[in-house]
């Protein structure tokens, strides 16, 4: 177990360096040197010159590379031109929002996906199974941002025209909190935040939930066929426990590895969904930064996205080892 | 005396063979497969008609520049070529299938029996046809703005199947022309990424050692970036244009294919026929091209089909954010973005292009799943 | 003669598919008396496992035990019992152990948990009590250091130990009947002998009845009191082990016996019954063995032989026309095979 974790850690570190290097290359592939990106009428040429020296752009490339890595590893991501403050400050503010949104989605994805997958596997080829399969196909062929817009159109706008529609099923269309958030009590504050999370996390999550359901269904079907399930039945275990105790744990094993695969997918979706819902997270940050040609912010955000993916994969692998005794007792 | 009629018979026979080879579907018709023959023939004829008669209209609609026009033309040519190849191959393999059949013939038979997958295939063909026949299916121009006051935000009706947008342009027309961009970008980008992925994966798996390590670390690194983040980070370095979008998509999405191919190659490498080829002293590029690539073609085709659906979704996302083909060229993503502000008054502008995306991606996924079942029974669920 | 603990009457288990039923078990009857071991022997695919699973009513769709079959456990017909009552029978009164000891154990549960589960279910025992029982059972089946081993996972056990654990699990609730479906087939020869001895000992000390399935007559000879021979989903011969080995009635049994390698016949190649097991989708008409039988004549192709209701019986027309059993028929058949 320890050796397994150590091995995975040793794989993750070079990967992070790879990510850093790639981001460094992007910076230098850009037309002109990095300061050219700042060359705008309102920026004084002297400032550019100063910047060049500050960044050590007169140094050989490998020195620049090591400096870049050193500064990134110490959390110094440079200075945002458009917001006039360190990029790390912006990110510190934005990363939690993205993690909250993606985390909620992830919970939703696995809870719904696994439940549906089990039902489908247990009732294989039933009408319900077929309906869910077709439904899943459509749902995961849906662009998340369009689904987000449709959800806003229906659950934030159109429902206000229906008098019978219950108040608690009307959701806000954008932002993390309401404008009068500061006036709320503690309980109300939490409620307000949750209400704001509903639509974006659904928009972000359902397509992955559909795909988790699909994996879960085939994983469960695979497990149900195994000899040890027959053994459990031969022991007189009730069918419910056969599925939920004997089969589920085995069927979940391959699903855990998906955790690491879904995060990059979710983050891709978050870029769009945050834009649709004006959600001030990393996705929104990177898109705005690109519109404003704020390259340090773009590169730093891009790096953080990739670093989070690397870490998530690491966590998924360790989780897998914890659950699977065949690895735990290696 | 006697050989005269025989010779003319011979000539007639040869001419017929030549015709069958040249005109898609003819061979099927002769073999009695009326259904397949007519569809192929129809497909080819309609595409030829479009390329001859609708040339100016194609040119006119791709206002962004010459490049867009060439993309459209290339897609047209490739699709026509594909029809021709499929026709030739399938008419020959049909005969084979009866006497035992090749792996492909068997796969095709399997695919044909999968009704859902066939539905996807028909849907896919219909979509491509619709984009190619676009100019004939609608009387409106996609980007021409007329009398805004009179035509803006008209709800769906018989004249405007999907209503009109804020400039009074027909949404159906824009969706139809948007399909062209989405499908051709998808097609070309997938071709690039699949070719790259296959080549890199095959080289990596075949040579192993340091080459493999370096290439796979590169793959790991690229896969660590969320796709869309990687794409917009790279695109941010350039001015968005059709060429940039295609190149960037093609050059960033190959790693997953490379992984699949590498895995296949690793298992193939130790098989007898590869060992035999090596023992015969064939050189590496030859072995890779002649023996390895054909054998990994199945999984690659599946990945390509599913990848097409995926790329269409990604491109839609990019153009929704405004990082793809610039306005006024319509793409599904930017039509949705256009309708966003006025969503409450004119829901149809955002709704219909989204539905078009869903249907297209569903079609590709259906075909992809069907192909996977047919080509790789191991993966069947 | 004591009352049977288990009596199977006309058991028919079919798998229903779009191209007709697969008649895996087709009219099997036998009985099992307290404390005895009944051997079931037959080639692969003849329906041995399906018979055992049918006894526990563990047949999944598209499989179905056809109406008219009866499974008498003492005085209850399991065919008429509801699912809840069947669960009380499984693992409690009737237990089963399987052919593959690795895949038959749940890889993510400890051995102890898997044994204790049956005890908790059927004995309504608390978890400490169930665990103690698991340790006791592991000691009984000869697992070294049982206090530690209860916490092991299946992958940490060797093949033989896994099968011992399976046996411990099956016997944890003192069943009246143990169904052992080829418990030694997947094991090494030396381990095989150990497991056989263990089962024989346990059966003697615990006094349960056992059905022992195998396709190896040698193994059956060692462990069984009585034997039924199955071919193509039917019982073709039954008798005590002695009778069967000394004087086989059915040509199929004869063929099986001939295929046991004998030390005295070193030079002769191992005789195998020529031809292969027919498909359960379409059994041969009349006598199902006739295409492979060296004695077969007209009657065998047109009329199905019955199985007499005696303790000792064979499903063969030779019973009524014994003069047709000519010496050397098998060798002639072997020769024919060799020429073809
Ligand atoms: N789920 C199923 N669907 C269709 N046919 C089945 C199914 N399960 C078993 N059968 C058929 O039932 C027949 C009997 O199978 P069974 O497992 O009882 O054989 P066996 O005598 O135990 O053989 P072995 O020695 O290989 O274990 C086989 O021919 C098999 O084809
Ligand atoms: Mg068996």
JSON list of N, CA and C in Angstrom, two decimals, chain B residues 173-210:
[
{"chain": "B", "resi": 173, "resn": "UNK", "atom": "N", "xyz": [-32.21, 28.70, -41.71]},
{"chain": "B", "resi": 173, "resn": "UNK", "atom": "CA", "xyz": [-31.13, 28.85, -42.69]},
{"chain": "B", "resi": 173, "resn": "UNK", "atom": "C", "xyz": [-29.78, 28.92, -42.00]},
{"chain": "B", "resi": 174, "resn": "UNK", "atom": "N", "xyz": [-29.74, 29.69, -40.91]},
{"chain": "B", "resi": 174, "resn": "UNK", "atom": "CA", "xyz": [-28.46, 29.82, -40.20]},
{"chain": "B", "resi": 174, "resn": "UNK", "atom": "C", "xyz": [-28.03, 28.49, -39.58]},
{"chain": "B", "resi": 175, "resn": "UNK", "atom": "N", "xyz": [-28.99, 27.76, -39.04]},
{"chain": "B", "resi": 175, "resn": "UNK", "atom": "CA", "xyz": [-28.66, 26.45, -38.46]},
{"chain": "B", "resi": 175, "resn": "UNK", "atom": "C", "xyz": [-28.14, 25.51, -39.55]},
{"chain": "B", "resi": 176, "resn": "UNK", "atom": "N", "xyz": [-28.81, 25.56, -40.71]},
{"chain": "B", "resi": 176, "resn": "UNK", "atom": "CA", "xyz": [-28.40, 24.71, -41.82]},
{"chain": "B", "resi": 176, "resn": "UNK", "atom": "C", "xyz": [-26.98, 25.03, -42.27]},
{"chain": "B", "resi": 177, "resn": "UNK", "atom": "N", "xyz": [-26.69, 26.32, -42.40]},
{"chain": "B", "resi": 177, "resn": "UNK", "atom": "CA", "xyz": [-25.33, 26.70, -42.82]},
{"chain": "B", "resi": 177, "resn": "UNK", "atom": "C", "xyz": [-24.33, 26.50, -41.69]},
{"chain": "B", "resi": 178, "resn": "UNK", "atom": "N", "xyz": [-24.82, 26.64, -40.45]},
{"chain": "B", "resi": 178, "resn": "UNK", "atom": "CA", "xyz": [-23.95, 26.39, -39.30]},
{"chain": "B", "resi": 178, "resn": "UNK", "atom": "C", "xyz": [-23.52, 24.93, -39.26]},
{"chain": "B", "resi": 179, "resn": "UNK", "atom": "N", "xyz": [-24.44, 24.05, -39.66]},
{"chain": "B", "resi": 179, "resn": "UNK", "atom": "CA", "xyz": [-24.13, 22.62, -39.70]},
{"chain": "B", "resi": 179, "resn": "UNK", "atom": "C", "xyz": [-22.90, 22.39, -40.57]},
{"chain": "B", "resi": 180, "resn": "UNK", "atom": "N", "xyz": [-22.84, 23.13, -41.64]},
{"chain": "B", "resi": 180, "resn": "UNK", "atom": "CA", "xyz": [-21.74, 22.99, -42.58]},
{"chain": "B", "resi": 180, "resn": "UNK", "atom": "C", "xyz": [-20.41, 23.24, -41.88]},
{"chain": "B", "resi": 181, "resn": "UNK", "atom": "N", "xyz": [-20.35, 24.34, -41.14]},
{"chain": "B", "resi": 181, "resn": "UNK", "atom": "CA", "xyz": [-19.12, 24.67, -40.42]},
{"chain": "B", "resi": 181, "resn": "UNK", "atom": "C", "xyz": [-18.82, 23.61, -39.37]},
{"chain": "B", "resi": 182, "resn": "UNK", "atom": "N", "xyz": [-19.83, 23.30, -38.56]},
{"chain": "B", "resi": 182, "resn": "UNK", "atom": "CA", "xyz": [-19.60, 22.35, -37.47]},
{"chain": "B", "resi": 182, "resn": "UNK", "atom": "C", "xyz": [-19.15, 21.01, -38.01]},
{"chain": "B", "resi": 183, "resn": "UNK", "atom": "N", "xyz": [-19.86, 20.52, -39.04]},
{"chain": "B", "resi": 183, "resn": "UNK", "atom": "CA", "xyz": [-19.53, 19.20, -39.55]},
{"chain": "B", "resi": 183, "resn": "UNK", "atom": "C", "xyz": [-18.19, 19.20, -40.25]},
{"chain": "B", "resi": 184, "resn": "UNK", "atom": "N", "xyz": [-17.88, 20.26, -41.01]},
{"chain": "B", "resi": 184, "resn": "UNK", "atom": "CA", "xyz": [-16.58, 20.21, -41.70]},
{"chain": "B", "resi": 184, "resn": "UNK", "atom": "C", "xyz": [-15.42, 20.40, -40.74]},
{"chain": "B", "resi": 185, "resn": "UNK", "atom": "N", "xyz": [-15.59, 21.28, -39.75]},
{"chain": "B", "resi": 185, "resn": "UNK", "atom": "CA", "xyz": [-14.53, 21.41, -38.75]},
{"chain": "B", "resi": 185, "resn": "UNK", "atom": "C", "xyz": [-14.32, 20.06, -38.07]},
{"chain": "B", "resi": 186, "resn": "UNK", "atom": "N", "xyz": [-15.42, 19.46, -37.65]},
{"chain": "B", "resi": 186, "resn": "UNK", "atom": "CA", "xyz": [-15.33, 18.16, -36.97]},
{"chain": "B", "resi": 186, "resn": "UNK", "atom": "C", "xyz": [-14.61, 17.16, -37.83]},
{"chain": "B", "resi": 187, "resn": "UNK", "atom": "N", "xyz": [-15.02, 17.08, -39.07]},
{"chain": "B", "resi": 187, "resn": "UNK", "atom": "CA", "xyz": [-14.47, 16.09, -39.99]},
{"chain": "B", "resi": 187, "resn": "UNK", "atom": "C", "xyz": [-12.96, 16.25, -40.16]},
{"chain": "B", "resi": 188, "resn": "UNK", "atom": "N", "xyz": [-12.54, 17.47, -40.44]},
{"chain": "B", "resi": 188, "resn": "UNK", "atom": "CA", "xyz": [-11.12, 17.68, -40.70]},
{"chain": "B", "resi": 188, "resn": "UNK", "atom": "C", "xyz": [-10.30, 17.53, -39.42]},
{"chain": "B", "resi": 189, "resn": "UNK", "atom": "N", "xyz": [-10.80, 18.11, -38.33]},
{"chain": "B", "resi": 189, "resn": "UNK", "atom": "CA", "xyz": [-10.05, 18.03, -37.07]},
{"chain": "B", "resi": 189, "resn": "UNK", "atom": "C", "xyz": [-9.90, 16.57, -36.63]},
{"chain": "B", "resi": 190, "resn": "UNK", "atom": "N", "xyz": [-10.97, 15.78, -36.79]},
{"chain": "B", "resi": 190, "resn": "UNK", "atom": "CA", "xyz": [-10.88, 14.37, -36.40]},
{"chain": "B", "resi": 190, "resn": "UNK", "atom": "C", "xyz": [-9.88, 13.65, -37.30]},
{"chain": "B", "resi": 191, "resn": "UNK", "atom": "N", "xyz": [-9.91, 13.97, -38.59]},
{"chain": "B", "resi": 191, "resn": "UNK", "atom": "CA", "xyz": [-8.95, 13.32, -39.49]},
{"chain": "B", "resi": 191, "resn": "UNK", "atom": "C", "xyz": [-7.53, 13.61, -39.03]},
{"chain": "B", "resi": 192, "resn": "UNK", "atom": "N", "xyz": [-7.25, 14.88, -38.72]},
{"chain": "B", "resi": 192, "resn": "UNK", "atom": "CA", "xyz": [-5.91, 15.23, -38.27]},
{"chain": "B", "resi": 192, "resn": "UNK", "atom": "C", "xyz": [-5.57, 14.50, -36.98]},
{"chain": "B", "resi": 193, "resn": "UNK", "atom": "N", "xyz": [-6.46, 14.58, -35.99]},
{"chain": "B", "resi": 193, "resn": "UNK", "atom": "CA", "xyz": [-6.10, 14.05, -34.68]},
{"chain": "B", "resi": 193, "resn": "UNK", "atom": "C", "xyz": [-6.02, 12.53, -34.72]},
{"chain": "B", "resi": 194, "resn": "UNK", "atom": "N", "xyz": [-6.86, 11.90, -35.52]},
{"chain": "B", "resi": 194, "resn": "UNK", "atom": "CA", "xyz": [-6.82, 10.44, -35.59]},
{"chain": "B", "resi": 194, "resn": "UNK", "atom": "C", "xyz": [-5.53, 9.98, -36.28]},
{"chain": "B", "resi": 195, "resn": "UNK", "atom": "N", "xyz": [-5.17, 10.68, -37.38]},
{"chain": "B", "resi": 195, "resn": "UNK", "atom": "CA", "xyz": [-3.94, 10.32, -38.08]},
{"chain": "B", "resi": 195, "resn": "UNK", "atom": "C", "xyz": [-2.74, 10.48, -37.16]},
{"chain": "B", "resi": 196, "resn": "UNK", "atom": "N", "xyz": [-2.67, 11.65, -36.51]},
{"chain": "B", "resi": 196, "resn": "UNK", "atom": "CA", "xyz": [-1.57, 11.91, -35.58]},
{"chain": "B", "resi": 196, "resn": "UNK", "atom": "C", "xyz": [-1.55, 10.87, -34.46]},
{"chain": "B", "resi": 197, "resn": "UNK", "atom": "N", "xyz": [-2.72, 10.66, -33.88]},
{"chain": "B", "resi": 197, "resn": "UNK", "atom": "CA", "xyz": [-2.82, 9.74, -32.75]},
{"chain": "B", "resi": 197, "resn": "UNK", "atom": "C", "xyz": [-2.41, 8.34, -33.14]},
{"chain": "B", "resi": 198, "resn": "UNK", "atom": "N", "xyz": [-2.88, 7.88, -34.30]},
{"chain": "B", "resi": 198, "resn": "UNK", "atom": "CA", "xyz": [-2.51, 6.53, -34.74]},
{"chain": "B", "resi": 198, "resn": "UNK", "atom": "C", "xyz": [-1.01, 6.43, -34.97]},
{"chain": "B", "resi": 199, "resn": "UNK", "atom": "N", "xyz": [-0.47, 7.43, -35.66]},
{"chain": "B", "resi": 199, "resn": "UNK", "atom": "CA", "xyz": [0.96, 7.40, -35.95]},
{"chain": "B", "resi": 199, "resn": "UNK", "atom": "C", "xyz": [1.77, 7.39, -34.65]},
{"chain": "B", "resi": 200, "resn": "UNK", "atom": "N", "xyz": [1.45, 8.32, -33.76]},
{"chain": "B", "resi": 200, "resn": "UNK", "atom": "CA", "xyz": [2.24, 8.42, -32.52]},
{"chain": "B", "resi": 200, "resn": "UNK", "atom": "C", "xyz": [2.05, 7.19, -31.65]},
{"chain": "B", "resi": 201, "resn": "UNK", "atom": "N", "xyz": [0.80, 6.74, -31.54]},
{"chain": "B", "resi": 201, "resn": "UNK", "atom": "CA", "xyz": [0.54, 5.55, -30.73]},
{"chain": "B", "resi": 201, "resn": "UNK", "atom": "C", "xyz": [1.25, 4.33, -31.29]},
{"chain": "B", "resi": 202, "resn": "UNK", "atom": "N", "xyz": [1.21, 4.17, -32.62]},
{"chain": "B", "resi": 202, "resn": "UNK", "atom": "CA", "xyz": [1.85, 3.00, -33.23]},
{"chain": "B", "resi": 202, "resn": "UNK", "atom": "C", "xyz": [3.36, 3.04, -33.03]},
{"chain": "B", "resi": 203, "resn": "UNK", "atom": "N", "xyz": [3.95, 4.20, -33.26]},
{"chain": "B", "resi": 203, "resn": "UNK", "atom": "CA", "xyz": [5.40, 4.33, -33.07]},
{"chain": "B", "resi": 203, "resn": "UNK", "atom": "C", "xyz": [5.77, 4.06, -31.61]},
{"chain": "B", "resi": 204, "resn": "UNK", "atom": "N", "xyz": [5.01, 4.65, -30.72]},
{"chain": "B", "resi": 204, "resn": "UNK", "atom": "CA", "xyz": [5.29, 4.51, -29.30]},
{"chain": "B", "resi": 204, "resn": "UNK", "atom": "C", "xyz": [5.19, 3.04, -28.86]},
{"chain": "B", "resi": 205, "resn": "UNK", "atom": "N", "xyz": [4.12, 2.40, -29.25]},
{"chain": "B", "resi": 205, "resn": "UNK", "atom": "CA", "xyz": [3.93, 1.01, -28.85]},
{"chain": "B", "resi": 205, "resn": "UNK", "atom": "C", "xyz": [4.91, 0.07, -29.52]},
{"chain": "B", "resi": 206, "resn": "UNK", "atom": "N", "xyz": [5.22, 0.36, -30.78]},
{"chain": "B", "resi": 206, "resn": "UNK", "atom": "CA", "xyz": [6.07, -0.56, -31.54]},
{"chain": "B", "resi": 206, "resn": "UNK", "atom": "C", "xyz": [7.52, -0.49, -31.08]},
{"chain": "B", "resi": 207, "resn": "UNK", "atom": "N", "xyz": [8.02, 0.73, -30.89]},
{"chain": "B", "resi": 207, "resn": "UNK", "atom": "CA", "xyz": [9.43, 0.85, -30.52]},
{"chain": "B", "resi": 207, "resn": "UNK", "atom": "C", "xyz": [9.67, 0.69, -29.02]},
{"chain": "B", "resi": 208, "resn": "UNK", "atom": "N", "xyz": [8.70, 1.10, -28.21]},
{"chain": "B", "resi": 208, "resn": "UNK", "atom": "CA", "xyz": [8.86, 0.98, -26.77]},
{"chain": "B", "resi": 208, "resn": "UNK", "atom": "C", "xyz": [10.04, 1.81, -26.28]},
{"chain": "B", "resi": 209, "resn": "UNK", "atom": "N", "xyz": [10.56, 1.46, -25.11]},
{"chain": "B", "resi": 209, "resn": "UNK", "atom": "CA", "xyz": [11.78, 2.10, -24.60]},
{"chain": "B", "resi": 209, "resn": "UNK", "atom": "C", "xyz": [11.64, 3.59, -24.39]},
{"chain": "B", "resi": 210, "resn": "UNK", "atom": "N", "xyz": [12.70, 4.31, -24.72]},
{"chain": "B", "resi": 210, "resn": "UNK", "atom": "CA", "xyz": [12.75, 5.74, -24.45]},
{"chain": "B", "resi": 210, "resn": "UNK", "atom": "C", "xyz": [11.72, 6.50, -25.28]}
]
